[in-house]
Coordinates of C-alpha atoms in Angstrom, one line a residue:
X101 CA -61.5 33.6 78.2
X102 CA -59.0 35.4 76.0
X103 CA -59.4 35.6 72.2
X104 CA -56.9 32.8 71.5
X105 CA -58.3 30.5 73.8
X106 CA -61.8 31.0 72.3
X107 CA -60.5 30.9 68.8
X108 CA -58.5 27.6 69.5
X109 CA -61.8 25.9 70.0
X110 CA -63.1 26.4 66.5
X111 CA -63.5 23.4 64.4
X112 CA -61.0 22.6 61.7
X113 CA -63.5 23.5 58.8
X114 CA -64.1 27.0 60.5
X115 CA -60.4 27.6 60.6
X116 CA -60.1 26.9 57.1
X117 CA -62.9 29.0 56.0
X118 CA -61.5 31.9 57.8
X119 CA -58.1 31.4 56.4
X120 CA -59.7 31.4 52.9
X121 CA -61.6 34.7 53.6
X122 CA -58.4 36.1 54.7
X123 CA -56.6 35.0 51.5
X124 CA -59.4 36.6 49.6
X125 CA -59.0 39.9 51.6
X126 CA -55.3 40.0 51.1
X127 CA -55.6 39.6 47.5
X128 CA -58.1 42.5 47.3
X129 CA -56.2 44.8 49.8
X130 CA -52.6 44.2 48.9
X131 CA -52.6 46.2 45.5
X132 CA -54.4 48.7 47.0
X133 CA -51.9 49.2 49.6
X134 CA -49.2 48.7 47.1
X135 CA -47.9 45.6 48.9
X136 CA -46.9 42.4 47.2
X137 CA -49.2 39.5 48.0
X138 CA -46.3 37.6 49.9
X139 CA -46.0 40.5 52.4
X140 CA -49.9 40.6 52.6
X141 CA -50.0 36.7 53.3
X142 CA -47.1 37.2 56.1
X143 CA -49.2 39.7 57.8
X144 CA -52.3 37.8 57.7
X145 CA -50.2 34.8 59.2
X146 CA -49.3 37.0 62.2
X147 CA -52.9 38.2 62.7
X148 CA -54.4 34.7 62.7
X149 CA -51.5 32.9 64.2
X150 CA -50.9 31.6 67.6
X151 CA -49.3 34.7 68.9
X152 CA -52.2 37.1 68.2
X153 CA -55.9 35.8 67.5
X154 CA -54.9 32.1 67.7
X155 CA -57.2 31.2 64.9
X156 CA -54.7 28.6 64.0
X157 CA -52.9 26.5 66.9
X158 CA -49.2 26.6 67.3
X159 CA -48.8 23.0 66.0
X160 CA -51.0 22.8 63.0
X161 CA -50.2 19.7 61.0
X162 CA -52.3 20.4 58.1
X163 CA -51.1 23.9 57.6
X164 CA -47.6 22.7 58.0
X165 CA -47.9 20.3 55.2
X166 CA -49.6 22.8 53.1
X167 CA -46.7 25.3 53.8
X168 CA -44.1 22.4 53.0
X169 CA -45.7 21.7 49.6
X170 CA -46.0 25.4 49.0
X171 CA -42.3 26.0 49.6
X172 CA -41.3 23.2 47.1
X173 CA -43.8 24.3 44.5
X174 CA -42.5 28.0 45.0
X175 CA -38.9 26.8 44.2
X176 CA -40.2 24.3 41.5
X177 CA -41.9 27.5 39.8
X178 CA -38.7 29.6 40.0
X179 CA -36.9 26.7 38.2
X180 CA -39.6 26.1 35.9
X181 CA -39.9 29.8 34.5
X182 CA -36.2 30.2 33.9
X183 CA -35.5 30.3 30.3
X184 CA -32.3 28.5 29.7
X185 CA -32.3 29.5 26.0
X186 CA -32.2 33.2 26.9
X187 CA -29.5 32.6 29.5
X188 CA -27.5 30.7 26.8
X189 CA -27.9 33.9 24.3
X190 CA -26.8 36.2 27.0
X191 CA -24.7 33.9 29.0
X192 CA -21.3 35.9 29.2
X193 CA -22.9 39.1 30.5
X194 CA -25.5 37.2 32.6
X195 CA -22.8 35.1 34.1
X196 CA -20.8 38.3 35.0
X197 CA -23.6 40.0 36.3
X198 CA -24.8 37.0 38.1
X199 CA -21.3 36.5 39.8
X200 CA -21.1 40.2 40.9
X201 CA -24.9 40.3 42.2
X202 CA -23.9 37.2 44.2
X203 CA -20.4 38.0 45.3
X204 CA -20.7 41.6 46.7
X205 CA -24.0 40.7 48.8
X206 CA -22.4 37.5 49.9
X207 CA -19.2 39.2 51.2
X208 CA -21.0 41.9 52.7
X209 CA -23.8 39.8 54.4
X210 CA -21.1 37.5 55.8
X211 CA -18.9 40.2 57.1
X212 CA -21.9 41.9 58.7
X213 CA -23.1 38.7 60.6
X214 CA -19.4 38.2 61.7
X215 CA -19.2 41.6 63.2
X216 CA -22.4 40.8 65.1
X217 CA -20.9 37.7 66.6
X218 CA -22.1 34.9 64.5
X219 CA -20.0 31.9 63.6
X220 CA -18.2 31.6 60.4
X221 CA -20.8 28.9 59.2
X222 CA -23.5 31.0 60.2
X223 CA -22.0 34.1 58.8
X224 CA -21.7 32.4 55.5
X225 CA -25.2 31.1 55.4
X226 CA -26.3 34.9 56.0
X227 CA -24.3 36.1 53.1
X228 CA -25.8 33.5 50.9
X229 CA -29.3 34.4 51.9
X230 CA -29.1 37.9 50.8
X231 CA -27.1 37.0 47.6
X232 CA -30.1 35.4 45.9
X233 CA -33.0 37.5 45.0
X234 CA -36.6 37.0 43.7
X235 CA -37.9 38.7 40.6
X236 CA -41.3 39.6 42.0
X237 CA -41.5 42.9 40.0
X238 CA -41.1 41.2 36.7
X239 CA -44.8 41.2 35.8
X240 CA -44.7 45.1 36.0
X241 CA -41.7 44.8 33.6
X242 CA -43.5 42.4 31.2
X243 CA -46.7 44.6 31.2
X244 CA -44.8 47.5 30.2
X245 CA -43.5 45.6 27.1
X246 CA -39.6 45.8 28.5
X247 CA -39.3 42.0 29.0
X248 CA -36.9 41.8 26.0
X249 CA -34.7 44.6 27.0
X250 CA -31.1 43.4 27.3
X251 CA -30.7 44.8 30.8
X252 CA -33.8 42.6 31.9
X253 CA -32.4 39.5 30.0
X254 CA -29.0 39.9 31.7
X255 CA -31.0 40.2 35.0
X256 CA -33.0 37.1 34.5
X257 CA -29.8 35.2 33.4
X258 CA -27.9 36.1 36.5
X259 CA -30.7 35.1 38.7
X260 CA -30.1 31.4 37.5
X261 CA -26.5 31.7 38.7
X262 CA -27.4 33.5 42.2
X263 CA -30.0 31.0 43.1
X264 CA -27.7 28.1 42.3
X265 CA -24.9 29.5 44.1
X266 CA -26.9 30.4 47.1
X267 CA -28.3 26.8 47.3
X268 CA -25.1 25.4 47.1
X269 CA -23.6 27.4 49.8
X270 CA -26.7 26.4 51.9
X271 CA -26.0 22.8 51.4
X272 CA -22.3 23.3 52.4
X273 CA -23.4 25.2 55.6
X274 CA -26.0 22.6 56.7
X275 CA -23.5 19.7 56.3
X276 CA -20.8 21.8 58.3
X277 CA -23.1 22.6 61.1
X278 CA -24.5 19.2 61.6
X279 CA -21.3 17.2 61.2
X280 CA -18.6 19.8 61.7
X281 CA -16.1 21.1 59.2
X282 CA -14.5 18.6 57.2
X283 CA -13.3 19.4 53.6
X284 CA -14.0 16.0 52.4
X285 CA -17.5 15.9 53.7
X286 CA -18.1 19.4 52.0
X287 CA -16.4 18.3 48.7
X288 CA -18.6 15.2 48.9
X289 CA -21.7 17.4 49.4
X290 CA -20.8 19.8 46.5
X291 CA -20.1 16.7 44.4
X292 CA -23.4 15.1 45.3
X293 CA -25.1 18.5 44.1
X294 CA -23.4 18.4 40.9
X295 CA -24.2 14.8 40.2
X296 CA -27.7 15.2 41.4
X297 CA -28.3 18.4 39.0
X298 CA -26.7 16.5 36.2
X299 CA -29.0 13.6 36.6
X300 CA -32.0 15.7 37.0
X301 CA -31.1 18.0 33.9
X302 CA -29.6 15.4 31.7
X303 CA -31.8 12.5 32.6
X304 CA -35.2 13.6 34.1
X305 CA -35.5 16.6 31.7
X306 CA -35.5 14.2 28.6
X307 CA -37.7 11.6 30.2
X308 CA -40.2 14.4 31.2
X309 CA -40.4 15.6 27.6
X310 CA -41.0 11.9 26.4
X311 CA -43.6 11.5 28.9
X312 CA -45.3 14.7 28.1
X313 CA -45.4 13.5 24.4
X314 CA -46.7 10.2 25.5
X315 CA -49.5 11.6 27.6
X316 CA -50.6 14.0 24.8
X317 CA -53.8 16.1 25.7
X318 CA -54.2 14.1 29.1
X319 CA -54.1 17.2 31.3
X320 CA -54.9 15.3 34.5
X321 CA -52.2 12.7 33.9
X322 CA -49.6 15.6 33.0
X323 CA -50.6 17.4 36.2
X324 CA -50.1 14.5 38.2
X325 CA -46.8 14.0 36.5
X326 CA -45.5 17.3 37.5
X327 CA -46.5 16.9 40.9
X328 CA -44.8 13.5 41.3
X329 CA -41.6 14.9 39.8
X330 CA -41.6 17.9 42.4
X331 CA -42.2 15.4 45.3
X332 CA -39.7 12.6 44.1
X333 CA -37.0 15.3 43.5
X334 CA -37.4 16.7 46.9
X335 CA -37.2 13.2 48.4
X336 CA -34.3 12.4 46.5
X337 CA -32.4 15.5 47.5
X338 CA -33.2 14.7 51.3
X339 CA -32.0 11.2 50.7
X340 CA -28.5 12.7 50.0
X341 CA -28.7 15.2 52.8
X342 CA -29.8 17.9 50.8
X343 CA -32.8 20.2 51.3
X344 CA -35.9 19.5 49.5
X345 CA -36.1 23.1 48.0
X346 CA -32.8 22.3 46.2
X347 CA -34.4 19.2 44.4
X348 CA -37.6 21.1 43.7
X349 CA -35.7 24.0 42.1
X350 CA -33.5 21.7 40.0
X351 CA -36.7 19.6 39.1
X352 CA -38.2 22.9 37.8
X353 CA -35.2 23.6 35.5
X354 CA -35.2 20.0 34.1
X355 CA -38.7 20.2 32.8
X356 CA -39.2 23.6 32.1
X357 CA -38.9 23.3 28.2
X358 CA -41.4 20.2 28.4
X359 CA -43.9 21.9 30.7
X360 CA -43.6 25.6 29.9
X361 CA -46.6 25.9 27.5
X362 CA -48.7 23.1 28.8
X363 CA -52.1 23.3 30.1
X364 CA -51.1 21.1 33.2
X365 CA -48.4 23.5 34.1
X366 CA -50.9 26.3 34.2
X367 CA -53.3 24.4 36.4
X368 CA -50.5 23.4 38.8
X369 CA -49.5 27.2 39.0
X370 CA -53.4 27.9 39.7
X371 CA -53.4 25.5 42.4
X372 CA -49.9 26.6 43.9
X373 CA -50.4 30.1 43.7
X374 CA -54.1 29.9 45.0
X375 CA -53.6 27.7 47.9
X376 CA -50.1 26.3 48.9
X377 CA -47.9 29.0 48.1
X378 CA -49.9 31.5 50.0
X379 CA -50.0 28.9 52.8
X380 CA -46.2 28.9 53.1
X381 CA -46.2 32.6 53.7
X382 CA -49.0 32.5 56.1
X383 CA -47.4 29.9 58.2
X384 CA -44.2 31.9 58.0
X385 CA -46.2 34.7 59.6
X386 CA -47.2 32.2 62.3
X387 CA -43.5 32.4 63.4
X388 CA -43.7 36.3 64.2
X389 CA -44.5 37.1 67.7
X390 CA -45.0 40.9 67.5
X391 CA -44.0 41.5 71.2
X392 CA -40.7 39.5 70.6
X393 CA -40.2 41.1 67.2
X394 CA -40.5 44.7 68.6
X395 CA -38.3 43.7 71.2
X396 CA -35.8 42.2 68.8
X397 CA -35.9 45.5 66.7
X398 CA -35.1 47.5 69.8
X399 CA -32.4 45.5 71.1
X400 CA -31.0 44.4 67.6
X401 CA -31.8 47.5 65.5
X402 CA -28.1 47.8 64.4
X403 CA -28.2 44.2 63.1
X404 CA -31.5 44.7 61.2
X405 CA -30.3 48.0 59.7
X406 CA -26.8 46.6 59.0
X407 CA -28.4 43.6 57.1
X408 CA -30.9 45.8 55.1
X409 CA -28.4 48.4 54.1
X410 CA -25.6 45.7 53.2
X411 CA -28.2 44.2 50.9
X412 CA -29.4 47.4 49.3
X413 CA -25.7 49.0 48.7
X414 CA -24.3 45.7 47.4
X415 CA -27.0 45.0 45.0
X416 CA -27.0 48.4 43.9
X417 CA -23.3 48.6 43.3
X418 CA -23.5 45.2 41.3
X419 CA -26.0 46.8 39.1
X420 CA -24.1 50.0 38.7
X421 CA -20.7 48.3 37.9
X422 CA -22.1 45.7 35.6
X423 CA -24.5 48.1 33.8
X424 CA -21.8 50.6 33.2
X425 CA -19.6 47.9 31.8
X426 CA -22.3 46.5 29.5
X427 CA -23.1 50.1 28.3
X428 CA -26.6 50.3 30.0
X429 CA -28.2 53.7 30.7
X430 CA -29.0 55.1 34.2
X431 CA -32.7 53.9 33.9
X432 CA -31.6 50.4 32.9
X433 CA -29.3 50.2 35.7
X434 CA -31.9 51.3 38.0
X435 CA -34.2 48.6 36.6
X436 CA -31.5 45.9 37.2
X437 CA -30.9 46.9 40.7
X438 CA -34.6 47.2 41.6
X439 CA -35.4 43.6 40.2
X440 CA -32.6 42.1 42.3
X441 CA -33.2 44.0 45.6
X442 CA -36.5 42.0 46.8
X443 CA -35.6 39.0 48.8
X444 CA -38.7 36.7 49.1
X445 CA -38.7 33.2 47.7
X446 CA -35.3 31.5 47.9
X447 CA -34.2 33.9 50.8
X448 CA -37.2 33.1 53.2
X449 CA -37.1 29.3 52.4
X450 CA -33.3 29.0 52.9
X451 CA -33.7 31.2 56.1
X452 CA -36.5 28.8 57.5
X453 CA -34.3 25.6 56.7
X454 CA -31.2 27.3 58.5
X455 CA -33.5 28.3 61.4
X456 CA -34.8 24.6 61.7
X457 CA -31.2 23.0 61.4
X458 CA -29.9 22.1 64.7
X459 CA -26.6 20.4 65.5
X460 CA -25.7 17.9 68.1
X461 CA -25.3 20.6 70.6
X462 CA -28.8 21.8 70.1
X463 CA -27.5 24.9 68.3
X464 CA -29.5 26.5 65.5
X465 CA -27.6 27.4 62.3
X466 CA -29.2 30.9 62.6
X467 CA -31.0 31.9 65.5
X468 CA -34.2 33.9 66.3
X469 CA -32.8 37.3 66.2
X470 CA -31.3 36.9 62.8
X471 CA -34.5 35.1 61.5
X472 CA -36.4 38.3 62.8
X473 CA -33.8 40.4 60.9
X474 CA -34.4 38.3 57.6
X475 CA -38.1 38.7 58.1
X476 CA -37.9 42.5 58.1
X477 CA -35.6 42.4 55.4
X478 CA -38.1 40.5 53.3
X479 CA -40.8 43.0 54.0
X480 CA -38.7 46.0 53.4
X481 CA -37.2 44.8 50.0
X482 CA -40.7 43.2 48.9
X483 CA -42.0 46.8 49.1
X484 CA -38.9 48.9 48.0
X485 CA -37.9 46.7 45.0
X486 CA -41.3 47.1 43.2
X487 CA -41.5 50.8 44.0
X488 CA -38.1 51.2 42.3
X489 CA -39.1 49.0 39.4
X490 CA -42.2 51.4 38.9
X491 CA -39.9 54.4 38.7
X492 CA -37.5 52.8 36.3
X493 CA -40.3 51.5 34.1
X494 CA -41.7 55.0 34.0
X495 CA -38.3 56.5 32.9
X496 CA -37.9 53.8 30.3
X497 CA -41.3 54.5 28.8
X498 CA -40.4 58.3 28.6
X499 CA -37.1 57.3 26.8
X500 CA -37.6 53.9 25.1
X501 CA -34.5 54.0 23.1
X502 CA -31.9 55.0 25.9
X503 CA -29.6 52.2 26.7
X504 CA -28.4 49.2 24.8
X505 CA -30.5 49.1 21.5
X506 CA -30.0 45.5 21.0
X507 CA -33.1 43.4 21.6
X508 CA -33.6 39.6 22.2
X509 CA -36.5 37.2 22.4
X510 CA -39.1 37.2 25.1
X511 CA -39.0 35.4 28.5
X512 CA -41.1 34.2 31.1
X513 CA -40.8 34.5 34.9
X514 CA -43.1 33.4 37.6
X515 CA -45.4 35.7 39.2
X516 CA -45.5 33.9 42.5
X517 CA -42.8 35.9 44.2

């Protein structure tokens, strides 16, 4: 018997134990190999997935459920940790930078996908995928005491805009792909997103704050409330033909002030970062067949390189142009670029949604070759970004007064990636 055939006969509890041991090994090995945890989990998924060792079968319902909840919690934490007060203080520069770091990669990615034969709708989705970014290197910045630098505050504020715009483009592309292009349908979808966001931010947010006050010190009840909000927002989004990740992201923004310092939020992050979010990255690794990936890289190397280079050049250009306009020094501009290059959470979640979206003709919104390119992009940028951040932090420590001298209040960003 082959190794996968033997492994598939393992009882479920044995598979679960092997995955837990693999997660422990990943957390130990990743920092020593200078890899982000998310990359380590994806590689773990490749190793134990159905295409290699076969510890987990191809259709694993429990693993898929864990991954789905992990994807929702990942986006919920992104919205939960966005400091709206800091965004308000730096809203002009943050909005300008957010527009630049979204528009340049969006246009470049869409053009690159179009050159390689993708339809306009698919090309627009590819552009939106690389326009967003994940602040996985922020803990390095915070640990160095640089979280209050104006360049960091502007970068964090710009993340709000890029993520919102990327999810908005995702919603419009999904509607067009499934039902055909209809201006009214797209406008209705955009209006639904706006109304949905308004209800979550204007109604659910205040209600969550009141509920948190009413629950007092009951951590169990507050913990359950946060989980219910995540699931309810995802379900409500799907009811109006949006993706659950959009609802989870907006729900996080809605309750972030009520839950930011609560013990229930810390416990939810502990559970999410310890089990469910790793499960999302591991299950993503299940999709990777190394033989097909190598073949794809061989036959579609030009596509992979075009996507990666378009992202790096456009994100760097946005940071340089905006940084010079704002009076940031070279080290601050490098820090801004390094924080916006990693493509992990929103990019990967939206890419999988696009891959799963099938129209009446059985065509995927993005195909396997583009998904492979995005997966390579995730791995490359998740390694490159933190290395650049480390270099920028070292330069700023040597010259702490260089750049914009103005300082602002501290902020908090998720460590989950």
